[in-house]
Short mmCIF file of C-alpha atoms and ligand atoms in Angstrom, two decimals:
data_model
loop_
_atom_site.label_atom_id
_atom_site.label_comp_id
_atom_site.label_asym_id
_atom_site.label_seq_id
_atom_site.Cartn_x
_atom_site.Cartn_y
_atom_site.Cartn_z
CA MET A 1 -2.06 119.83 43.21
CA LYS A 2 -5.07 122.15 43.33
CA LYS A 3 -4.71 125.87 42.75
CA VAL A 4 -4.92 127.93 45.98
CA ARG A 5 -5.58 131.58 46.28
CA ILE A 6 -5.00 133.43 49.50
CA LEU A 7 -6.14 137.28 50.45
CA GLY A 8 -3.59 138.74 52.66
CA ILE A 9 -4.45 141.83 54.70
CA GLU A 10 -1.81 144.14 56.26
CA SER A 11 -2.65 146.96 58.75
CA SER A 12 -0.43 146.55 61.77
CA CYS A 13 1.28 149.99 61.39
CA ASP A 14 0.89 152.91 58.84
CA GLU A 15 0.37 150.92 55.57
CA THR A 16 -2.97 149.46 54.53
CA SER A 17 -1.96 146.60 52.16
CA ILE A 18 -3.99 143.91 50.39
CA SER A 19 -2.69 141.16 48.34
CA VAL A 20 -3.78 138.15 46.53
CA VAL A 21 -1.05 135.25 46.34
CA GLU A 22 -1.75 132.23 44.31
CA LYS A 23 -0.05 128.65 44.27
CA SER A 24 -0.44 127.13 40.79
CA THR A 25 -1.16 123.51 40.17
CA SER A 26 2.54 123.07 39.43
CA GLY A 27 3.37 124.47 42.76
CA LYS A 28 4.74 127.86 41.60
CA ILE A 29 3.84 130.79 43.92
CA LYS A 30 2.78 134.26 42.17
CA ILE A 31 1.83 137.62 43.57
CA LEU A 32 -1.51 138.32 41.54
CA SER A 33 -1.94 141.80 43.27
CA ASN A 34 -0.19 143.69 46.25
CA ILE A 35 -1.80 147.10 46.78
CA VAL A 36 -0.03 149.20 49.36
CA LYS A 37 -1.68 152.31 50.56
CA SER A 38 0.75 154.38 52.81
CA GLN A 39 -0.61 156.71 55.33
CA LEU A 40 2.53 159.07 55.17
CA ASN A 41 0.38 162.27 54.69
CA VAL A 42 -1.56 161.41 57.67
CA HIS A 43 1.40 161.18 60.05
CA GLU A 44 4.07 163.31 58.55
CA ASN A 45 3.29 166.41 60.66
CA PHE A 46 3.68 164.37 63.86
CA GLY A 47 7.04 162.96 63.17
CA GLY A 48 5.71 159.58 63.94
CA VAL A 49 2.72 157.30 63.69
CA VAL A 50 -0.31 158.35 65.71
CA PRO A 51 -2.30 155.32 66.53
CA GLU A 52 -5.70 156.48 66.55
CA LEU A 53 -5.09 158.20 63.19
CA ALA A 54 -3.69 155.11 61.92
CA ALA A 55 -6.70 153.08 62.81
CA ARG A 56 -9.20 155.49 61.10
CA ALA A 57 -7.16 155.69 58.04
CA HIS A 58 -7.16 151.97 57.74
CA SER A 59 -10.89 151.72 58.17
CA GLU A 60 -11.40 154.43 55.46
CA VAL A 61 -9.86 152.49 52.76
CA ILE A 62 -9.67 148.89 53.68
CA ASP A 63 -12.99 147.96 51.78
CA LYS A 64 -11.84 149.59 48.68
CA LEU A 65 -8.35 148.11 48.68
CA ILE A 66 -9.86 144.64 49.09
CA LEU A 67 -11.97 145.20 45.94
CA MET A 68 -8.92 146.65 44.19
CA ALA A 69 -6.81 143.70 44.89
CA LEU A 70 -9.30 141.27 43.62
CA LYS A 71 -9.82 143.19 40.43
CA LYS A 72 -6.00 143.47 39.83
CA ALA A 73 -5.80 139.76 40.41
CA LYS A 74 -8.70 139.26 38.12
CA ILE A 75 -10.58 137.14 40.48
CA LYS A 76 -13.70 137.19 42.50
CA PHE A 77 -14.40 136.38 46.02
CA LYS A 78 -15.69 133.10 45.30
CA ASN A 79 -12.03 132.07 43.98
CA LEU A 80 -10.37 132.71 47.26
CA ASN A 81 -9.49 129.69 49.45
CA ALA A 82 -8.77 131.54 52.60
CA VAL A 83 -8.26 134.95 54.20
CA ALA A 84 -5.11 135.86 56.25
CA ALA A 85 -4.66 138.94 58.30
CA THR A 86 -1.88 140.13 60.34
CA SER A 87 -3.08 139.83 63.84
CA GLY A 88 -0.07 141.20 65.71
CA PRO A 89 2.40 142.51 66.79
CA GLY A 90 1.26 146.10 65.90
CA LEU A 91 -1.02 148.85 66.93
CA LEU A 92 -4.30 147.60 68.25
CA GLY A 93 -6.79 149.89 66.32
CA GLY A 94 -5.12 148.92 63.05
CA LEU A 95 -4.98 145.30 63.79
CA LEU A 96 -8.72 145.18 64.61
CA VAL A 97 -9.52 146.94 61.31
CA GLY A 98 -7.70 144.24 59.35
CA VAL A 99 -8.71 141.31 61.46
CA ILE A 100 -12.30 142.14 61.47
CA ALA A 101 -12.46 142.56 57.78
CA ALA A 102 -10.76 139.23 57.49
CA LYS A 103 -13.23 137.50 59.89
CA THR A 104 -16.26 139.00 58.09
CA LEU A 105 -15.07 137.71 54.71
CA SER A 106 -14.20 134.38 56.28
CA SER A 107 -17.71 133.93 57.70
CA VAL A 108 -19.73 135.29 54.76
CA LEU A 109 -17.67 133.33 52.10
CA GLY A 110 -17.51 130.13 54.25
CA ILE A 111 -13.52 130.06 53.97
CA PRO A 112 -10.96 129.81 56.69
CA PHE A 113 -9.62 132.78 58.67
CA ILE A 114 -5.88 132.66 59.13
CA ALA A 115 -4.29 134.81 61.93
CA ILE A 116 -0.72 135.81 60.80
CA ASN A 117 1.99 136.98 62.98
CA HIS A 118 3.39 140.06 61.07
CA LEU A 119 7.05 138.97 61.77
CA GLU A 120 6.25 135.67 60.28
CA GLY A 121 5.46 137.42 57.08
CA HIS A 122 8.67 139.34 57.08
CA ALA A 123 10.57 136.08 57.75
CA LEU A 124 9.09 134.15 54.86
CA SER A 125 8.72 137.13 52.44
CA VAL A 126 12.03 136.19 50.76
CA HIS A 127 10.27 133.02 49.22
CA LEU A 128 8.02 135.34 47.08
CA GLU A 129 11.27 136.01 45.00
CA LYS A 130 13.78 133.54 45.48
CA LYS A 131 14.14 129.82 46.07
CA ILE A 132 16.21 129.66 49.35
CA GLU A 133 16.76 126.68 51.64
CA TYR A 134 16.19 126.58 55.33
CA PRO A 135 17.74 127.40 57.63
CA TYR A 136 18.55 130.86 57.12
CA LEU A 137 19.28 133.89 59.31
CA LEU A 138 16.80 136.74 59.23
CA LEU A 139 17.73 140.36 60.35
CA LEU A 140 14.56 142.27 60.53
CA VAL A 141 15.10 146.08 60.74
CA SER A 142 12.04 148.02 60.62
CA GLY A 143 10.23 150.96 62.46
CA GLY A 144 8.87 148.67 64.98
CA HIS A 145 11.41 145.68 65.23
CA THR A 146 15.08 144.94 65.14
CA GLU A 147 15.96 141.33 65.62
CA PHE A 148 18.11 138.37 64.42
CA THR A 149 16.18 135.38 64.08
CA ILE A 150 17.06 131.81 63.05
CA ILE A 151 14.47 130.61 60.51
CA ASN A 152 15.03 126.86 60.92
CA LYS A 153 11.97 125.98 58.78
CA PHE A 154 8.39 127.03 58.58
CA ASN A 155 6.90 127.65 62.07
CA ASN A 156 10.19 126.97 63.76
CA TYR A 157 11.94 130.19 64.62
CA LYS A 158 14.64 131.10 67.29
CA ARG A 159 15.32 134.54 68.10
CA ILE A 160 19.21 135.18 68.88
CA GLY A 161 19.26 138.94 69.16
CA THR A 162 16.81 141.88 69.64
CA THR A 163 16.80 145.63 70.70
CA LEU A 164 16.71 146.46 74.39
CA ASP A 165 14.99 149.87 73.61
CA ASP A 166 14.21 151.60 70.14
CA ALA A 167 13.99 149.76 66.99
CA LEU A 168 16.47 150.92 64.25
CA GLY A 169 13.90 152.61 62.14
CA GLU A 170 12.91 154.44 65.24
CA ALA A 171 16.49 155.61 65.76
CA PHE A 172 16.59 156.93 62.27
CA ASP A 173 13.16 158.74 62.73
CA LYS A 174 14.21 160.27 65.96
CA THR A 175 17.64 161.48 64.75
CA ALA A 176 15.70 162.89 61.70
CA ARG A 177 13.44 164.66 64.06
CA LEU A 178 16.35 166.17 66.04
CA LEU A 179 17.82 167.51 62.59
CA ASN A 180 14.48 168.97 61.57
CA LEU A 181 14.15 166.65 58.63
CA GLY A 182 10.98 165.13 57.18
CA TYR A 183 9.08 162.04 58.19
CA PRO A 184 9.82 159.14 57.78
CA GLY A 185 13.29 160.03 58.81
CA GLY A 186 15.35 157.10 57.16
CA PRO A 187 15.18 158.18 53.56
CA GLU A 188 15.88 161.68 54.47
CA ILE A 189 18.99 160.80 56.59
CA GLU A 190 20.08 158.54 53.82
CA LYS A 191 19.67 161.45 51.10
CA ILE A 192 21.60 164.08 53.08
CA ALA A 193 24.27 161.72 54.35
CA LYS A 194 25.57 161.31 50.89
CA ASP A 195 27.57 164.60 51.13
CA GLY A 196 28.26 164.58 54.75
CA ASN A 197 31.48 163.86 56.56
CA GLU A 198 30.98 160.58 58.26
CA ASN A 199 33.98 161.00 60.54
CA LYS A 200 32.83 164.50 61.91
CA PHE A 201 31.07 163.15 64.94
CA LYS A 202 31.95 160.21 67.34
CA LEU A 203 28.94 158.55 68.44
CA PRO A 204 28.41 155.90 71.03
CA LYS A 205 28.07 152.30 70.05
CA PRO A 206 26.23 150.71 72.82
CA LEU A 207 26.70 146.94 73.66
CA ILE A 208 29.42 146.63 71.01
CA HIS A 209 31.91 144.81 73.19
CA GLU A 210 29.27 142.24 74.45
CA LYS A 211 29.58 138.82 72.86
CA ASN A 212 25.72 138.62 71.99
CA CYS A 213 23.88 140.11 69.13
CA HIS A 214 21.58 142.41 71.02
CA PHE A 215 21.24 146.12 70.07
CA SER A 216 20.53 149.33 72.09
CA PHE A 217 19.94 152.68 70.03
CA SER A 218 18.55 154.95 72.61
CA GLY A 219 21.86 156.26 73.90
CA LEU A 220 22.82 157.44 70.39
CA LYS A 221 19.71 159.68 70.31
CA SER A 222 20.55 161.33 73.49
CA SER A 223 24.04 161.85 72.38
CA ILE A 224 22.81 163.43 69.13
CA ALA A 225 20.37 165.54 70.97
CA GLN A 226 23.28 166.93 73.20
CA THR A 227 25.45 167.71 70.18
CA VAL A 228 22.45 169.43 68.41
CA HIS A 229 22.00 171.74 71.42
CA LYS A 230 25.79 172.74 71.47
CA ASN A 231 25.89 173.46 67.77
CA LYS A 232 24.36 175.70 65.05
CA ILE A 233 22.20 173.68 63.06
CA ASN A 234 22.91 174.55 59.47
CA LEU A 235 22.89 172.22 56.43
CA LYS A 236 26.41 171.41 56.90
CA PHE A 237 25.93 170.19 60.34
CA LYS A 238 22.87 168.20 59.23
CA LYS A 239 24.71 166.59 56.57
CA ASP A 240 27.84 165.67 58.69
CA MET A 241 25.56 164.35 61.64
CA ALA A 242 23.53 162.21 59.28
CA ALA A 243 26.56 160.67 57.70
CA SER A 244 28.08 160.16 61.15
CA PHE A 245 24.94 158.63 62.42
CA GLN A 246 24.50 156.39 59.45
CA LYS A 247 28.15 155.24 59.53
CA THR A 248 27.83 154.55 63.44
CA ILE A 249 24.68 152.39 62.66
CA VAL A 250 26.28 150.29 59.86
CA ASP A 251 29.40 149.77 62.23
CA ILE A 252 27.20 148.46 65.00
CA LEU A 253 25.23 146.15 62.58
CA SER A 254 28.13 144.98 60.84
CA ILE A 255 29.81 143.86 64.08
CA LYS A 256 26.55 142.36 65.39
CA THR A 257 25.88 140.62 62.09
CA GLU A 258 29.21 138.95 62.31
CA LYS A 259 28.42 137.73 65.82
CA ALA A 260 24.93 136.41 64.65
CA ILE A 261 26.37 134.62 61.94
CA GLU A 262 28.82 132.70 64.26
CA ILE A 263 25.87 132.04 66.56
CA PHE A 264 23.76 130.86 63.54
CA LYS A 265 26.40 128.47 62.37
CA LYS A 266 27.04 126.87 65.65
CA THR A 267 23.32 126.53 66.48
CA THR A 268 22.38 124.98 63.12
CA ARG A 269 25.78 123.24 62.92
CA ARG A 270 26.03 124.59 59.43
CA LYS A 271 29.18 123.88 57.33
CA SER A 272 28.03 125.43 54.09
CA ARG A 273 27.53 129.02 53.37
CA ALA A 274 25.16 130.76 55.54
CA THR A 275 22.12 132.78 53.98
CA ILE A 276 21.12 136.12 55.53
CA VAL A 277 18.04 137.66 54.60
CA ILE A 278 17.72 141.40 55.61
CA ALA A 279 14.04 142.70 55.72
CA GLY A 280 12.09 145.61 56.97
CA GLY A 281 11.95 149.22 55.89
CA VAL A 282 15.56 150.11 56.99
CA ALA A 283 16.77 147.41 54.52
CA ALA A 284 16.09 149.93 51.73
CA ASN A 285 19.01 151.91 52.81
CA GLN A 286 21.60 151.46 50.04
CA TYR A 287 24.73 152.21 52.21
CA LEU A 288 23.62 149.72 54.62
CA ARG A 289 23.13 147.12 51.91
CA ALA A 290 26.41 147.73 50.35
CA SER A 291 28.28 147.70 53.74
CA LEU A 292 26.76 144.58 54.87
CA LYS A 293 27.58 142.99 51.42
CA LYS A 294 31.24 143.52 52.33
CA LEU A 295 31.00 140.93 55.11
CA GLU A 296 30.33 138.08 52.65
CA LYS A 297 34.11 137.72 51.77
CA ASN A 298 35.33 136.96 55.36
CA ASN A 299 32.27 135.23 56.83
CA ASP A 300 31.43 132.57 54.40
CA CYS A 301 27.86 134.00 53.87
CA GLU A 302 25.54 135.47 51.43
CA PHE A 303 23.20 138.27 51.94
CA PHE A 304 19.65 138.32 50.27
CA PHE A 305 17.76 141.71 50.26
CA PRO A 306 14.21 141.15 49.05
CA SER A 307 13.02 143.99 46.75
CA ILE A 308 12.07 147.09 48.58
CA LYS A 309 8.38 146.58 47.94
CA LEU A 310 8.59 143.24 49.81
CA CYS A 311 11.00 144.55 52.36
CA THR A 312 8.41 147.15 53.74
CA ASP A 313 5.18 146.31 55.11
CA ASN A 314 2.87 144.45 52.50
CA GLY A 315 -0.03 142.10 52.09
CA ALA A 316 1.84 139.66 49.80
CA MET A 317 4.00 138.39 52.72
CA ILE A 318 0.84 138.05 54.83
CA ALA A 319 -0.91 136.20 52.17
CA LEU A 320 2.20 133.75 51.56
CA ALA A 321 2.32 133.04 55.49
CA GLY A 322 -1.27 132.38 55.11
CA LEU A 323 -0.73 129.99 52.20
CA GLU A 324 1.86 128.09 54.15
CA ARG A 325 -0.76 127.88 57.15
CA TYR A 326 -3.69 127.12 54.71
CA GLU A 327 -1.71 123.97 53.34
CA ARG A 328 -1.12 122.75 56.94
CA LYS A 329 -4.62 123.46 57.98
CA LEU A 330 -3.43 125.86 60.52
CA PHE A 331 -6.72 127.86 60.78
CA ASN A 332 -8.02 130.05 63.52
CA LYS A 333 -11.27 130.54 65.22
CA LEU A 334 -13.22 133.58 64.69
CA THR A 335 -12.88 134.32 68.49
CA PHE A 336 -9.10 134.99 67.91
CA LYS A 337 -8.07 138.33 69.46
CA PRO A 338 -5.44 140.44 67.95
CA ARG A 339 -2.13 140.39 69.88
CA PRO A 340 -0.38 143.96 70.01
CA ARG A 341 2.59 141.92 71.36
CA TRP A 342 3.31 138.60 69.78
CA PRO A 343 6.97 137.45 69.66
CA LEU A 344 7.61 135.15 66.67
CA ASP A 345 9.92 133.00 68.96
CA LYS A 346 7.49 131.79 71.87
CA LYS A 347 10.45 131.19 74.12
CA ALA A 348 12.15 134.46 73.47
CA GLU A 349 12.70 136.49 76.62
CA PHE A 350 11.20 139.83 76.80
CA MET A 351 14.19 142.19 76.71
CA LYS A 352 12.88 145.61 76.39
CA GLY A 353 14.21 147.74 79.13
CA LYS A 354 17.18 145.57 79.96
CA ARG A 355 20.16 147.69 80.37
CA THR A 356 22.89 145.18 79.78
CA ILE A 357 23.27 141.76 79.08
CA GLY A 358 26.91 141.24 80.38
CA ILE A 359 27.81 138.26 77.98
O1 KG4 B 401 9.15 148.15 57.67
P1 KG4 B 401 8.57 149.39 57.61
O2 KG4 B 401 8.09 150.11 56.38
O3 KG4 B 401 7.44 149.69 58.57
C1 KG4 B 401 7.52 149.00 59.91
O4 KG4 B 401 7.90 149.69 60.84
O5 KG4 B 401 6.91 147.79 60.00
O6 KG4 B 401 9.78 150.43 58.20
C2 KG4 B 401 9.60 151.71 58.49
C3 KG4 B 401 11.02 152.25 58.93
C4 KG4 B 401 10.88 153.68 59.24
O7 KG4 B 401 11.36 153.95 60.48
C5 KG4 B 401 11.78 154.22 58.18
O8 KG4 B 401 12.44 155.60 58.62
C6 KG4 B 401 12.58 153.38 57.91
O9 KG4 B 401 12.13 152.17 57.81
N1 KG4 B 401 13.25 153.31 56.44
C7 KG4 B 401 14.73 153.75 56.21
C8 KG4 B 401 14.82 153.88 54.93
N2 KG4 B 401 13.57 153.79 54.28
C9 KG4 B 401 12.78 153.44 55.34
N3 KG4 B 401 15.67 153.84 57.05
C10 KG4 B 401 16.91 153.95 56.73
N4 KG4 B 401 17.23 154.31 55.41
C11 KG4 B 401 16.12 154.10 54.46
N5 KG4 B 401 16.37 154.35 53.20
ZN1 ZN B 402 6.97 145.15 59.35
#
């Protein structure tokens, strides 16, 4: 087996990340470097990601980060076999910065350009740390996505559940904004929820009685907004609301995850234990991790949480997806256009805006 080194570029949202991943002659996969530059300071005053500012911030640092990633990996441009870049879904300006950098390197170095679906990166990232067998169930919970997808094998993905409106990270961020907490909201909510009364406020759990594993979070935000208007916003209120919100979210996730496991087992005709991988920024939430872990006993399943650095957006997962594609010669032309909307499961129906599923 020949040694393979792939450069991975991630710039779909508010992190610029460049990584070099290597597959050794023995087949071992190793992250040689994984540099992540967050744009938190760019967006914090706006309470959310501002697309134009994100694109500018990516373009300011991308060249430097590519050089840093090579230096950290102790390799030169000529040691790269291919360059892979997130080409969607995501914010177009940011995608363009990463894709153009990758295409430029590809044409100058004479190596393949590989367009990566960001969600495929999240779906495969677990293999950077652990040997797990296909098929497994992915629950992706980030600022832009919330979905259950069956990862049958490489390049064979079936989405079985998604959000009809806000992504889970978005729900955390919007709730944090209503409570005048910092950005991003997820970590802030988790922090102050620790000393709050999680049973203080009863919040809606949309779609909970439906037999599918779809989500809807926008009603929660409206309900919290109404409660905020009716109450005095002191620290006690914030703590209790954050705790109640977090508990409601985890209740919803637990019920829907049990449904998803059932569907996963039926679809894959799996008799043995099901493996569930939780990825995305919200998977950093310790309360969520501990609560989902409790489902293992009654559902004959095992949860796996990639380390936080690989849960959130990173170039290593893009380089890894690039490696898988490189080995199968799945290259892309330099005319490939970034795709702001790009479902991982091509057959998955577009669900945003649907009010109810009714099954
Ligand atoms: O995966 P990610 O880094 O970026 C993408 O959206 O792709 O996810 C960011 C999201 C934000 O909405 C943030 O508030 C949320 O993940 N998040 C958390 C926590 N840490 C980050 N949500 C809940 N609890 C956390 N500890
Ligand atoms: Zn992501």
